[in-house]
Short mmCIF file of C-alpha atoms in Angstrom, two decimals:
data_model
loop_
_atom_site.label_atom_id
_atom_site.label_comp_id
_atom_site.label_asym_id
_atom_site.label_seq_id
_atom_site.Cartn_x
_atom_site.Cartn_y
_atom_site.Cartn_z
CA UNK A 297 40.00 17.31 55.56
CA UNK A 298 38.35 13.82 54.01
CA UNK A 299 41.56 11.87 52.48
CA UNK A 300 43.93 10.90 55.73
CA UNK A 301 47.48 9.57 56.31
CA UNK A 302 47.25 7.14 58.94
CA UNK A 303 49.09 4.97 60.91
CA UNK A 304 48.64 1.31 61.39
CA UNK A 305 50.45 -1.37 62.92
CA UNK A 306 50.60 -5.05 61.82
CA UNK A 307 50.88 -7.70 63.75
CA UNK A 308 51.75 -10.19 61.85
CA UNK A 309 53.10 -11.57 58.22
CA UNK A 310 50.35 -10.92 55.41
CA UNK A 311 49.83 -9.98 52.36
CA UNK A 312 49.04 -6.22 51.85
CA UNK A 313 45.13 -6.88 50.12
CA UNK A 314 43.89 -9.02 54.20
CA UNK A 315 45.69 -6.87 55.93
CA UNK A 316 43.21 -3.67 54.13
CA UNK A 317 40.53 -5.80 54.23
CA UNK A 318 40.60 -6.92 58.04
CA UNK A 319 41.28 -2.81 58.94
CA UNK A 320 38.84 -1.31 56.45
CA UNK A 321 36.04 -4.19 56.97
CA UNK A 322 36.67 -4.26 52.39
CA UNK A 323 35.62 -6.72 50.19
CA UNK A 324 38.93 -7.94 48.71
CA UNK A 325 38.33 -6.14 45.10
CA UNK A 326 38.75 -2.78 47.22
CA UNK A 327 41.49 -3.52 49.18
CA UNK A 328 43.63 -4.21 45.56
CA UNK A 329 41.96 -0.93 43.96
CA UNK A 330 43.69 1.07 47.35
CA UNK A 331 46.36 -0.65 47.24
CA UNK A 332 46.82 -0.06 43.11
CA UNK A 333 46.20 3.77 43.92
CA UNK A 334 49.56 4.07 45.38
CA UNK A 335 47.47 4.43 49.26
CA UNK A 336 49.58 2.06 51.38
CA UNK A 337 53.25 3.29 51.79
CA UNK A 338 56.17 1.79 53.84
CA UNK A 339 58.82 3.13 54.44
CA UNK A 340 57.09 5.91 52.99
CA UNK A 341 57.11 4.80 49.43
CA UNK A 342 53.73 3.60 48.23
CA UNK A 343 53.55 0.41 46.86
CA UNK A 344 50.98 -0.92 44.10
CA UNK A 345 50.87 -4.62 44.54
CA UNK A 346 48.18 -6.37 46.37
CA UNK A 347 50.31 -9.46 46.94
CA UNK A 348 53.25 -7.80 48.72
CA UNK A 349 53.99 -9.43 51.76
CA UNK A 350 53.95 -7.30 55.01
CA UNK A 351 56.08 -7.69 57.70
CA UNK A 352 55.08 -6.70 61.59
CA UNK A 353 55.57 -3.11 62.23
CA UNK A 354 54.39 0.25 61.26
CA UNK A 355 52.70 1.53 57.75
CA UNK A 356 50.45 4.12 56.30
CA UNK A 357 47.09 4.46 54.78
CA UNK A 358 45.62 7.13 52.76
CA UNK A 359 42.61 6.93 52.47
CA UNK A 360 38.74 8.59 53.35
CA UNK A 361 37.80 10.14 56.39
CA UNK A 362 34.91 11.36 56.41
CA UNK A 363 34.51 14.66 58.50
CA UNK A 364 30.69 15.60 58.46
CA UNK A 365 29.55 18.28 59.81
CA UNK A 366 26.04 16.85 61.46
CA UNK A 367 23.60 17.21 58.33
CA UNK A 368 20.95 15.36 58.29
CA UNK A 369 18.94 13.80 55.60
CA UNK A 370 15.53 14.96 54.33
CA UNK A 371 14.26 11.10 54.46
CA UNK A 372 16.17 7.99 55.37
CA UNK A 373 15.36 4.48 56.04
CA UNK A 374 17.45 1.47 56.17
CA UNK A 375 18.77 1.08 52.98
CA UNK A 376 19.37 4.79 51.35
CA UNK A 377 18.99 8.37 52.48
CA UNK A 378 17.76 11.77 50.12
CA UNK A 379 19.55 15.07 50.94
CA UNK A 380 18.84 18.36 49.91
CA UNK A 381 22.25 19.30 48.29
CA UNK A 382 23.00 23.08 48.95
CA UNK A 383 24.82 24.89 45.51
CA UNK A 384 28.61 25.14 45.23
CA UNK A 385 29.07 21.57 47.06
CA UNK A 386 30.10 18.50 45.58
CA UNK A 387 28.45 15.61 45.58
CA UNK A 388 31.91 13.13 45.43
CA UNK A 389 35.32 14.77 45.89
CA UNK A 390 37.14 15.35 42.70
CA UNK A 391 40.93 15.23 43.79
CA UNK A 392 42.79 14.32 47.31
CA UNK A 393 42.55 17.57 49.02
CA UNK A 394 38.73 18.48 48.03
CA UNK A 395 38.38 19.92 51.78
CA UNK A 396 34.36 18.77 51.63
CA UNK A 397 31.98 16.98 49.96
CA UNK A 398 28.34 15.76 50.60
CA UNK A 399 30.30 12.58 50.35
CA UNK A 400 31.51 13.50 54.08
CA UNK A 401 27.76 13.39 55.16
CA UNK A 402 26.67 10.34 53.61
CA UNK A 403 29.37 8.37 55.08
CA UNK A 404 29.33 10.18 58.51
CA UNK A 405 26.09 8.71 58.71
CA UNK A 406 26.10 5.47 57.13
CA UNK A 407 29.78 3.99 57.13
CA UNK A 408 32.23 3.13 54.36
CA UNK A 409 29.82 1.49 51.94
CA UNK A 410 28.15 3.95 52.04
CA UNK A 411 27.82 5.81 48.42
CA UNK A 412 25.63 8.72 46.32
CA UNK A 413 24.33 7.13 43.43
CA UNK A 414 24.16 9.49 40.62
CA UNK A 415 25.63 12.93 40.32
CA UNK A 416 24.50 15.88 40.55
CA UNK A 417 26.71 19.38 38.83
CA UNK A 418 28.72 21.19 41.89
CA UNK A 419 26.28 24.49 41.12
CA UNK A 420 23.13 22.23 40.54
CA UNK A 421 21.14 22.74 44.47
CA UNK A 422 18.48 20.04 45.57
CA UNK A 423 17.57 16.21 45.93
CA UNK A 424 20.40 13.78 46.44
CA UNK A 425 19.83 10.42 46.74
CA UNK A 426 22.27 8.20 48.65
CA UNK A 427 22.79 4.34 49.41
CA UNK A 428 24.15 3.11 52.78
CA UNK A 429 25.09 0.00 51.41
CA UNK A 430 26.36 -2.00 48.49
CA UNK A 431 23.28 -4.51 47.75
CA UNK A 432 21.17 -1.14 47.80
CA UNK A 433 23.51 1.14 45.65
CA UNK A 434 24.02 -1.27 43.20
CA UNK A 435 20.12 -1.60 43.01
CA UNK A 436 19.93 1.84 43.22
CA UNK A 437 22.06 2.68 40.41
CA UNK A 438 20.50 -0.17 38.29
CA UNK A 439 17.14 1.89 38.31
CA UNK A 440 18.73 4.70 37.21
CA UNK A 441 19.81 3.21 34.00
CA UNK A 442 16.71 1.18 33.61
CA UNK A 443 15.28 4.63 34.05
CA UNK A 444 12.70 3.37 36.99
CA UNK A 445 13.68 6.19 38.42
CA UNK A 446 12.39 9.94 37.84
CA UNK A 447 13.87 13.41 38.62
CA UNK A 448 12.26 16.63 37.68
CA UNK A 449 14.30 19.95 38.54
CA UNK A 450 13.25 23.86 38.49
CA UNK A 451 15.10 26.88 37.14
CA UNK A 452 15.52 29.72 36.39
CA UNK A 453 15.94 30.91 33.07
CA UNK A 454 16.45 33.52 30.43
CA UNK A 455 12.77 35.49 28.89
CA UNK A 456 9.24 34.84 29.78
CA UNK A 457 8.30 31.28 28.83
CA UNK A 458 4.45 30.93 28.92
CA UNK A 459 3.20 27.71 27.30
CA UNK A 460 4.82 24.05 28.01
CA UNK A 461 7.36 22.55 25.51
CA UNK A 462 9.93 19.71 24.45
CA UNK A 463 13.07 19.68 23.31
CA UNK A 464 14.27 16.35 21.90
CA UNK A 465 17.51 17.28 20.18
CA UNK A 466 20.81 14.43 20.14
CA UNK A 467 23.66 15.21 22.16
CA UNK A 468 27.42 15.15 22.21
CA UNK A 469 29.72 15.62 23.89
CA UNK A 470 32.33 18.53 23.33
CA UNK A 471 36.08 17.10 22.35
CA UNK A 472 37.66 20.65 20.48
CA UNK A 473 37.40 23.67 23.98
CA UNK A 474 39.66 26.46 21.63
CA UNK A 475 36.60 28.21 20.45
CA UNK A 476 33.58 27.14 22.67
CA UNK A 477 33.56 25.92 26.88
CA UNK A 478 30.52 23.51 26.32
CA UNK A 479 30.97 20.38 27.79
CA UNK A 480 28.26 19.35 25.08
CA UNK A 481 26.57 20.60 21.80
CA UNK A 482 23.59 19.72 20.29
CA UNK A 483 24.70 17.39 17.45
CA UNK A 484 23.08 15.25 15.13
CA UNK A 485 25.78 13.00 15.71
CA UNK A 486 25.15 12.86 19.19
CA UNK A 487 22.68 10.30 21.27
CA UNK A 488 19.33 10.96 21.51
CA UNK A 489 18.09 13.51 24.41
CA UNK A 490 14.25 14.41 25.52
CA UNK A 491 13.41 17.24 27.96
CA UNK A 492 9.46 18.28 28.63
CA UNK A 493 9.07 21.94 30.49
CA UNK A 494 6.43 23.58 31.67
CA UNK A 495 6.82 27.61 32.85
CA UNK A 496 5.21 28.50 36.17
CA UNK A 497 5.73 31.93 36.85
CA UNK A 498 7.11 34.86 34.88
CA UNK A 499 8.57 37.82 37.23
CA UNK A 500 8.27 40.72 34.70
CA UNK A 501 10.56 42.67 36.37
CA UNK A 502 13.58 40.21 36.05
CA UNK A 503 12.23 38.96 32.76
CA UNK A 504 12.96 35.65 34.24
CA UNK A 505 10.66 32.06 34.27
CA UNK A 506 10.61 30.09 36.32
CA UNK A 507 10.00 26.78 35.22
CA UNK A 508 9.69 22.76 35.66
CA UNK A 509 12.11 20.52 33.62
CA UNK A 510 11.37 16.64 32.76
CA UNK A 511 14.46 14.78 32.19
CA UNK A 512 13.16 11.44 30.06
CA UNK A 513 16.79 11.49 29.45
CA UNK A 514 20.42 11.31 31.48
CA UNK A 515 22.50 13.25 29.52
CA UNK A 516 25.26 15.04 30.91
CA UNK A 517 24.46 18.84 30.92
CA UNK A 518 21.04 18.18 29.39
CA UNK A 519 18.87 20.40 30.56
CA UNK A 520 21.38 23.39 30.76
CA UNK A 521 22.00 22.70 26.61
CA UNK A 522 18.43 22.06 25.78
CA UNK A 523 17.52 25.05 27.01
CA UNK A 524 20.79 27.14 25.38
CA UNK A 525 19.95 25.54 22.56
CA UNK A 526 16.08 27.01 22.25
CA UNK A 527 17.41 30.40 23.63
CA UNK A 528 16.82 30.76 26.56
CA UNK A 529 19.69 29.46 29.27
CA UNK A 530 19.50 29.28 33.10
CA UNK A 531 20.58 31.99 35.01
CA UNK A 532 23.72 32.01 36.88
CA UNK A 533 25.00 29.69 33.69
CA UNK A 534 28.64 30.20 33.42
CA UNK A 535 29.61 27.19 30.54
CA UNK A 536 26.12 28.09 28.78
CA UNK A 537 25.05 31.18 27.63
CA UNK A 538 27.74 33.51 28.49
CA UNK A 539 31.11 34.43 26.37
CA UNK A 540 33.93 32.24 25.87
CA UNK A 541 35.54 34.98 27.67
CA UNK A 542 33.64 34.98 30.98
CA UNK A 543 33.36 30.71 30.51
CA UNK A 544 37.46 30.42 30.31
CA UNK A 545 37.38 32.89 33.55
CA UNK A 546 34.98 30.37 35.76
CA UNK A 547 36.88 27.57 35.15
CA UNK A 548 40.26 29.14 35.63
CA UNK A 549 38.89 30.70 39.03
CA UNK A 550 39.29 34.51 37.98
CA UNK A 551 36.30 35.36 37.49
CA UNK A 552 34.99 37.60 40.11
CA UNK A 553 32.04 37.60 42.12
CA UNK A 554 30.19 40.65 40.52
CA UNK A 555 31.47 39.73 37.14
CA UNK A 556 29.79 36.68 37.26
CA UNK A 557 26.35 37.81 38.83
CA UNK A 558 26.37 40.72 35.19
CA UNK A 559 27.88 38.19 32.80
CA UNK A 560 25.73 34.98 33.93
CA UNK A 561 22.68 36.85 35.65
CA UNK A 562 22.96 35.23 38.79
CA UNK A 563 25.36 34.06 41.26
CA UNK A 564 24.73 30.85 41.33
CA UNK A 565 23.56 27.61 38.20
CA UNK A 566 19.56 28.85 39.20
CA UNK A 567 19.01 24.85 38.61
CA UNK A 568 17.38 22.92 41.71
CA UNK A 569 16.88 18.86 42.18
CA UNK A 570 13.40 19.12 42.91
CA UNK A 571 11.75 15.86 42.77
CA UNK A 572 12.64 11.65 43.06
CA UNK A 573 10.38 8.99 41.50
CA UNK A 574 11.16 5.54 42.47
CA UNK A 575 10.10 2.17 43.56
CA UNK A 576 11.89 0.63 46.37
CA UNK A 577 9.37 -2.20 47.83
CA UNK A 578 7.12 0.61 47.87
CA UNK A 579 6.96 3.78 45.51
CA UNK A 580 8.97 6.59 46.72
CA UNK A 581 7.50 10.55 46.30
CA UNK A 582 10.25 12.66 47.50
CA UNK A 583 10.21 16.70 47.05
CA UNK A 584 12.56 18.92 47.80
CA UNK A 585 11.60 21.76 50.70
CA UNK A 586 13.67 24.59 49.45
CA UNK A 587 12.14 27.58 48.67
CA UNK A 588 13.69 27.64 45.40
CA UNK A 589 11.04 29.67 43.87
CA UNK A 590 12.17 32.34 46.72
CA UNK A 591 15.52 32.34 45.44
CA UNK A 592 14.99 35.02 42.62
CA UNK A 593 16.92 37.52 44.47
CA UNK A 594 19.75 35.94 43.65
CA UNK A 595 19.02 37.16 39.96
CA UNK A 596 20.84 40.02 38.28
CA UNK A 597 17.83 42.68 37.24
CA UNK A 598 17.60 43.45 33.37
CA UNK A 599 18.93 46.02 32.91
CA UNK A 600 22.01 45.41 34.30
CA UNK A 601 22.57 41.31 33.35
CA UNK A 602 25.01 40.89 30.39
CA UNK A 603 24.82 37.54 28.36
CA UNK A 604 25.84 36.43 24.99
CA UNK A 605 23.12 37.24 22.66
CA UNK A 606 24.67 35.64 19.85
CA UNK A 607 22.93 31.87 20.83
#
């Protein structure tokens, strides 16, 4: 379990935040945030004031302790790493009870200051860029914000696509899940979003196309909603391109593997982060080594799959 509660011995009276700073080599801000979250306990009770004086004796601290499995980066240098994230794995733990995430591997290699620099949906596989220290993290996150980092994806989608196309439609966050479980939707009042698409291969037996996706903006679920909008949803997508009932069952974790396969068209979301291009001293171009095209065995046959056709 990445988040653990451990006992530590306070040798001399000092402010709580200073003890955390010295114990974990944290900055003052990092130490204060840990305490404000109630993760420092005295006699089993959380304290929330970073200035609380700790007396000599035992305290308990709940903190992230990585439990890596030995996964090695696809590429690394002294400043950053690039991992091949499997489908089904979170980038960061979403609760303190999350058993495993890519952050375990990142910090098992480079320590508490290492971090992922962008997000990938849990079911999306592919390249994940992580920093080894705070200076690199700030630089890379700023590069994403300034659109200096370009990503491309591969996707298996429903139906036949043969010509390059683009979708330039604004995306808005959904604030009403009573009628649809979509996290975002296309709406004129939303934020600008543009994605270019290039078909690469069509499998007639599956009635499925492998396409390259080039998001020029970085909106939530951008590729998924744009492909859904043009009536070629990504195979295996349990939210976009399926029924309200199926999406709800997926979110409630009651959808069986067989129902998922038939209702969404695949055993997983068939979206893969394929390339990263960015400047960091030199110009880097990193490409995934996974054979995503060969994963078509995860796709349900066209005669069995049942999409929501009221797109």
